Amino acid sequence: MSPSPERSRRRRGRGRPRGGQGPRGRAPQGDPRTGERFTLDVGEVAHGGHCVARHEGQVVFVRHALPGERVVAVVTSGTTRSSFLRADAVEILTASPQRREAPCPYAGPGQCGGCDWQHTSAAYGRVLKARVVREQLSRLAGLDLPVVVEPVPGDEDGLRWRTRVELAVGPDGRAGMRRHRSHEVLPVDDCLIADEQVAGSGVLQERFGVGVHGVDVAHSSTGELAVVTLPETGEVPTLTEEVRVDASPLRLEVSARGFWQVHPGAARTFVQHVLDELDARPGESVLDLYCGVGLFAAALGERVGPSGSVLGIEGDRQAVEDGQRNVERLPHVQVERAEVGRWVETGPTEPLDLVVLDPPRSGAGRTVMERVLARGPRAVAYVACDPSALGRDLAYAAEAGYEVRTLRAFDAFPMTHHVECVAVLVPTAGAAAGEADLG
């Protein structure tokens, strides 16, 4: 077996010249500033769970601060010649009116890296996320769109919503969270964003044996609870998720370690919105890229009916196995395993009606956007978990003759900087008119 890209990089790194120089003989850039303390006036929020400040001409990304505050910050990474520094606000000199005492005792400088905005309300967190989405779309796609981040039903002020949690296990056998930008495990007695069943599963009080480096806990919408220690020592259980779509329940099987929306209201919110926006009609052809366990494929299969077709493409083996089971009652819906980027280069090119894109955090990318849009769908639903990737891909869509008809943003990850967006793309008026003239 050939080495993975990551292993290859590590091997190349072993040939580094002596004398403290980096790759290709470059000397370290500047003197370390880690541990230095600055007094900073905090500016606007930035993508990634921090705010922007400046110190002696250097950009400083400050965590645990809010826009408009004056803080004392400690540098956590960077040098005198870095393009930017990272820092934690350790003392609040002038507090924002939106600041509150963090309800979680593990939130704060040097502690758990899971949450970014415990020091403010979920409502203000949504305001910050909306600013980030709007800035990213403006900077990367040239779009000036109003953005409101909407709450998703199923949590209480941003707490007790997470139905799937991945925990690390430390050398002492205790499960916990990794500290921010660190591999060090912080043992915790509770996680306030975990739902009650996950938090009450007992794994945070247990001591695991030698060799266990992680534990996953999953609680399904049907009430099933699964605990899987890592490395896996047996068959991973499958959970049943139920999503009400068009007022009817859609039941899917999902591996306890597979991908599923962790907010209890997210799956229903996203799929119903996509169905309503695409308005799939009987007999239409649909392509569902990065289809996961087949949620969108199954729901759209119901809409287009036996005279239509839905093809889902997914690269993850377990997700494909789950997805194929989830659509087997719909013979006109297929889920196939393939790497999406390669598939679009070698797959079908005939016209289709609708597309769903639900890519990973890195986005779909230019090739996927160009190849898919070249097939002339009348509408595309792009479900994005990263606003910068969304901005880049919307720019590619504009080059291909597609524009944003609607954009909604959802707070599917309260207390964190993550936000889910759904953009619906349609051919631009000029492109559509041109195609009509050619016809």
XYZ file of C-alpha atoms in Angstrom:
439
model
C 0.000 0.000 0.000
C 1.364 3.417 -0.926
C 1.803 5.920 1.912
C -0.970 8.401 2.563
C -0.345 12.069 1.632
C 0.028 12.883 5.325
C 2.619 10.137 5.832
C 4.468 11.266 2.727
C 4.704 14.797 4.093
C 6.090 13.484 7.380
C 8.741 11.436 5.576
C 9.837 14.393 3.500
C 10.132 16.431 6.677
C 12.796 14.077 8.029
C 15.262 15.444 5.509
C 15.198 18.891 7.106
C 18.633 20.586 7.292
C 20.274 20.923 10.652
C 20.782 24.152 12.537
C 17.087 24.896 13.188
C 16.301 25.761 9.601
C 12.992 24.849 8.016
C 12.311 23.263 4.628
C 14.566 24.395 1.773
C 17.004 25.915 4.276
C 14.780 28.788 5.391
C 15.505 30.138 8.847
C 12.666 30.524 11.351
C 10.736 33.716 10.628
C 10.972 36.118 13.566
C 11.102 35.673 17.315
C 8.290 33.817 19.117
C 5.709 36.069 20.772
C 3.855 33.297 22.618
C 3.080 34.400 26.166
C 3.324 38.144 25.512
C 0.494 40.266 26.930
C -1.123 43.106 24.993
C -3.903 45.551 25.716
C -6.136 45.479 22.638
C -9.179 47.267 21.274
C -11.227 44.484 19.731
C -12.712 45.029 16.298
C -15.113 43.045 14.131
C -15.810 39.336 14.346
C -13.917 37.102 11.905
C -14.538 33.650 10.493
C -13.254 31.025 12.900
C -14.629 32.006 16.311
C -12.498 35.026 17.080
C -12.418 38.794 16.642
C -9.832 40.977 14.929
C -7.509 43.428 16.685
C -4.154 44.999 15.849
C -0.954 45.437 17.810
C 1.980 47.388 16.394
C 0.790 46.707 12.857
C 0.193 42.986 13.337
C -3.265 41.467 13.012
C -4.286 39.605 16.161
C -7.105 37.044 16.130
C -8.519 37.146 19.647
C -10.652 34.389 21.151
C -12.965 34.860 24.152
C -13.585 38.498 23.184
C -16.516 40.353 21.612
C -16.551 43.264 19.149
C -16.049 46.653 20.806
C -14.331 45.356 23.925
C -11.009 46.439 25.386
C -9.101 43.447 26.688
C -5.789 42.174 27.926
C -4.785 39.303 25.662
C -2.057 36.691 25.849
C -0.468 35.547 22.591
C -0.922 31.808 22.001
C 0.927 31.508 18.679
C 2.918 33.614 16.227
C 6.230 35.441 15.885
C 7.424 39.009 15.405
C 7.316 38.428 11.637
C 4.095 36.430 11.370
C 1.345 37.892 9.216
C -0.962 37.451 12.210
C -0.967 36.361 15.831
C -3.430 34.270 17.805
C -4.334 35.337 21.319
C -6.771 34.707 24.177
C -8.529 37.506 26.029
C -7.640 36.864 29.685
C -8.907 40.120 31.220
C -11.875 42.225 30.117
C -11.194 45.936 30.696
C -14.289 47.240 28.885
C -17.013 44.660 28.401
C -19.541 44.468 25.585
C -23.185 44.791 26.683
C -23.622 41.363 25.081
C -21.097 39.654 27.361
C -22.280 37.165 29.965
C -20.672 34.754 32.367
C -20.075 31.517 30.467
C -22.448 28.823 31.787
C -19.850 26.137 31.033
C -16.983 25.904 33.557
C -14.716 24.464 30.851
C -15.080 27.428 28.469
C -12.269 29.961 28.550
C -8.608 30.537 27.700
C -6.621 27.332 27.521
C -9.632 25.137 28.129
C -12.081 23.209 25.931
C -11.844 24.029 22.245
C -15.368 22.906 21.391
C -17.297 26.152 21.881
C -16.408 29.660 20.727
C -19.216 31.878 22.063
C -20.148 30.627 25.540
C -19.444 34.164 26.803
C -22.491 35.552 24.998
C -26.063 34.485 24.288
C -27.085 32.197 21.464
C -29.069 35.094 19.995
C -26.026 37.368 19.806
C -23.975 34.444 18.532
C -26.354 34.325 15.581
C -25.782 38.052 14.972
C -22.031 37.435 14.867
C -22.421 34.502 12.503
C -24.607 36.568 10.172
C -21.864 39.205 9.973
C -19.324 36.538 9.108
C -21.480 34.985 6.379
C -22.228 38.349 4.818
C -18.547 39.374 4.870
C -17.381 36.103 3.347
C -19.949 36.239 0.544
C -19.071 39.859 -0.178
C -15.320 39.308 -0.202
C -15.214 35.994 -2.034
C -18.249 36.146 -4.330
C -18.928 39.875 -4.647
C -22.447 39.364 -3.285
C -24.234 41.904 -1.120
C -26.978 39.806 0.432
C -28.980 40.316 3.607
C -28.186 37.514 6.041
C -30.157 36.467 9.102
C -29.028 33.362 10.957
C -32.146 31.542 12.110
C -32.440 29.359 15.206
C -33.164 25.686 14.628
C -35.871 24.098 16.800
C -34.541 21.729 19.435
C -32.260 23.499 21.906
C -32.606 25.822 24.883
C -30.644 29.040 24.379
C -27.985 27.101 22.527
C -27.549 24.345 25.113
C -28.387 20.605 25.279
C -28.687 20.092 21.531
C -25.796 17.915 20.387
C -26.970 14.337 19.790
C -23.611 12.957 18.642
C -20.391 13.650 20.527
C -16.834 12.505 19.844
C -14.746 12.409 23.010
C -11.024 11.876 23.450
C -9.624 9.664 26.208
C -6.560 10.850 28.109
C -3.683 8.851 29.623
C -5.627 8.574 32.897
C -8.528 6.829 31.131
C -10.891 9.798 31.555
C -12.944 10.974 28.589
C -13.050 14.643 27.758
C -12.507 17.377 25.199
C -9.308 18.496 23.561
C -8.014 21.896 24.565
C -8.141 24.535 21.845
C -5.562 23.861 19.098
C -4.062 21.067 21.179
C -4.037 17.283 21.448
C -4.159 17.491 25.234
C -7.341 16.015 26.719
C -9.295 18.068 29.243
C -11.426 15.716 31.400
C -14.950 17.086 31.884
C -17.834 16.066 34.113
C -20.466 17.460 31.735
C -20.805 19.042 28.315
C -23.562 21.655 28.253
C -24.128 21.449 24.509
C -24.557 17.653 24.625
C -28.162 16.546 24.912
C -29.358 15.068 28.207
C -29.121 11.453 27.062
C -25.570 11.842 25.739
C -24.436 13.758 28.826
C -26.129 11.226 31.090
C -24.694 8.163 29.356
C -22.035 7.758 32.059
C -19.012 7.920 29.756
C -17.752 11.137 31.370
C -17.592 9.384 34.749
C -16.067 6.151 33.454
C -12.394 5.238 33.371
C -11.450 3.438 30.194
C -8.774 0.800 29.895
C -5.369 0.889 28.294
C -5.480 1.285 24.536
C -8.784 3.201 24.384
C -8.106 6.620 22.850
C -11.635 7.809 22.177
C -15.328 7.211 22.685
C -18.286 8.227 20.527
C -21.781 8.652 21.943
C -24.833 8.900 19.673
C -28.488 9.435 20.583
C -31.015 8.992 17.788
C -34.304 10.771 17.217
C -36.062 7.462 17.936
C -34.495 7.222 21.410
C -31.679 4.772 20.717
C -28.341 5.356 22.473
C -25.003 3.928 21.342
C -21.543 4.133 22.916
C -18.574 3.093 20.781
C -15.025 2.970 22.144
C -12.081 3.584 19.851
C -10.407 1.678 18.442
C -13.524 -0.296 17.629
C -13.570 -3.746 19.197
C -16.748 -5.057 17.608
C -19.504 -4.261 15.155
C -20.585 -0.609 15.252
C -24.328 -0.359 15.950
C -26.745 1.211 13.511
C -29.282 3.744 14.767
C -32.650 4.671 13.295
C -33.299 8.345 12.603
C -36.761 9.647 11.848
C -37.280 12.889 9.923
C -40.721 14.317 9.263
C -40.838 15.453 5.648
C -44.017 16.762 4.023
C -45.773 15.834 7.304
C -44.770 12.168 6.861
C -42.006 10.292 8.703
C -38.925 9.320 6.742
C -36.893 6.627 8.530
C -33.209 6.112 7.837
C -30.520 3.829 9.214
C -27.268 5.547 10.182
C -24.110 4.070 11.653
C -23.420 5.277 15.194
C -20.086 6.537 13.849
C -21.462 7.806 10.552
C -22.271 11.365 9.563
C -25.631 12.708 10.654
C -26.756 16.203 11.563
C -26.053 16.518 15.282
C -28.702 19.160 16.017
C -32.070 17.450 16.553
C -33.917 19.962 14.373
C -31.358 20.300 11.604
C -32.171 17.378 9.310
C -35.861 18.206 9.082
C -35.202 21.942 8.689
C -32.718 21.485 5.858
C -34.508 18.797 3.883
C -37.897 20.504 4.049
C -36.382 23.804 2.926
C -34.551 22.141 0.043
C -37.699 20.297 -1.055
C -39.779 23.460 -0.957
C -37.202 25.523 -2.856
C -36.457 22.964 -5.560
C -40.140 22.101 -6.007
C -39.286 18.766 -7.586
C -41.941 17.486 -9.986
C -42.915 13.975 -11.038
C -40.677 12.671 -13.780
C -37.703 14.954 -13.105
C -34.080 13.837 -12.892
C -32.083 14.738 -9.775
C -28.390 14.498 -8.908
C -27.466 14.436 -5.201
C -23.714 14.913 -4.723
C -22.048 14.128 -1.387
C -25.313 12.371 -0.588
C -24.276 10.815 2.741
C -26.816 8.278 3.974
C -29.399 9.349 1.403
C -31.560 11.854 3.282
C -32.054 14.258 0.365
C -32.067 11.424 -2.178
C -34.875 9.576 -0.420
C -36.970 12.706 0.137
C -36.556 13.834 -3.467
C -37.298 10.314 -4.666
C -40.714 10.602 -3.069
C -41.310 13.890 -4.891
C -40.224 12.876 -8.413
C -41.966 9.507 -8.199
C -41.341 6.309 -10.187
C -41.317 8.243 -13.480
C -38.357 10.316 -12.259
C -34.858 9.431 -11.131
C -32.463 10.342 -8.346
C -28.773 9.474 -8.337
C -26.747 9.974 -5.175
C -22.939 9.981 -5.194
C -20.924 9.581 -1.973
C -17.323 8.648 -1.259
C -17.613 7.221 2.248
C -18.065 3.448 2.286
C -20.195 3.250 5.435
C -22.437 6.104 4.320
C -23.013 4.405 0.969
C -23.939 1.133 2.645
C -26.413 2.973 4.872
C -27.698 5.027 1.959
C -28.344 2.037 -0.252
C -30.462 0.460 2.489
C -32.316 3.731 2.985
C -33.413 3.986 -0.655
C -33.911 0.316 -1.525
C -37.702 0.717 -1.344
C -37.426 3.354 -4.112
C -36.165 1.570 -7.253
C -35.831 4.864 -9.134
C -33.343 6.144 -6.532
C -29.746 4.931 -6.622
C -26.808 5.594 -4.296
C -23.345 4.878 -5.677
C -19.900 5.049 -4.158
C -17.431 7.347 -5.923
C -15.156 10.269 -5.173
C -17.268 13.211 -6.352
C -14.451 15.162 -7.999
C -13.397 12.195 -10.126
C -16.984 11.157 -10.841
C -17.981 14.509 -12.364
C -15.007 14.336 -14.713
C -15.856 10.881 -16.052
C -19.584 10.510 -15.338
C -22.708 11.381 -17.340
C -23.008 14.727 -19.094
C -26.603 14.684 -20.309
C -28.964 17.431 -19.065
C -30.691 17.034 -15.711
C -33.333 18.978 -13.829
C -32.181 19.444 -10.244
C -29.017 19.163 -8.173
C -28.291 18.989 -4.449
C -24.749 19.743 -3.304
C -23.876 19.033 0.330
C -20.059 19.055 0.300
C -17.631 18.784 3.217
C -16.153 21.877 4.830
C -13.687 22.361 1.964
C -16.553 22.946 -0.476
C -17.267 21.503 -3.907
C -14.586 23.394 -5.837
C -14.319 24.778 -9.339
C -14.335 21.491 -11.275
C -17.447 20.131 -9.579
C -19.322 23.417 -9.937
C -18.426 23.809 -13.603
C -19.183 20.214 -14.601
C -22.476 20.061 -12.733
C -23.783 23.413 -13.915
C -22.797 22.593 -17.503
C -25.586 20.013 -17.411
C -28.116 22.849 -17.200
C -30.175 22.117 -14.057
C -33.101 24.440 -13.565
C -32.209 24.782 -9.851
C -29.415 23.779 -7.486
C -29.551 23.581 -3.693
C -26.116 24.088 -2.140
C -25.967 23.113 1.545
C -22.809 24.627 3.040
C -21.186 24.205 6.433
C -18.439 26.756 5.744
C -19.221 30.286 4.510
C -15.798 30.831 2.933
C -16.091 27.668 0.838
C -19.628 28.699 -0.077
C -18.412 32.118 -1.182
C -15.753 30.631 -3.432
C -18.185 28.163 -4.990
C -20.829 30.832 -5.580
C -18.209 32.807 -7.476
C -17.612 29.762 -9.688
C -21.369 29.434 -10.155
C -21.602 33.031 -11.318
C -18.908 32.369 -13.918
C -20.993 29.395 -15.101
C -24.116 31.530 -15.490
C -25.934 30.833 -12.218
C -27.083 33.275 -9.561
C -28.390 33.019 -5.999
C -32.180 33.032 -5.872
C -32.451 32.548 -2.106
C -30.069 32.198 0.806
C -30.920 31.083 4.321
C -28.551 30.556 7.221
C -29.244 28.330 10.227
C -27.717 28.082 13.681
C -27.281 24.315 13.644
C -24.230 24.542 15.931
C -25.044 27.020 18.727
C -22.205 28.295 20.933
C -19.693 27.489 18.169
C -18.626 29.571 15.168
C -20.090 27.029 12.746
C -23.135 27.959 10.684
C -25.093 26.113 8.009
C -26.246 27.913 4.860
C -28.548 26.808 2.068
C -28.195 28.706 -1.207
C -30.534 27.999 -4.094
C -29.029 28.722 -7.512
C -30.823 29.263 -10.789
C -29.654 30.290 -14.269
C -29.170 34.027 -14.538
C -31.844 35.858 -16.465
C -29.432 36.604 -19.290
C -28.230 33.006 -19.538
C -31.788 31.671 -19.509
C -32.858 34.137 -22.199
C -29.843 33.229 -24.310
C -30.632 29.552 -24.065
C -34.241 30.239 -25.052
C -33.087 32.212 -28.108
C -30.760 29.389 -29.121
C -33.640 26.942 -28.766
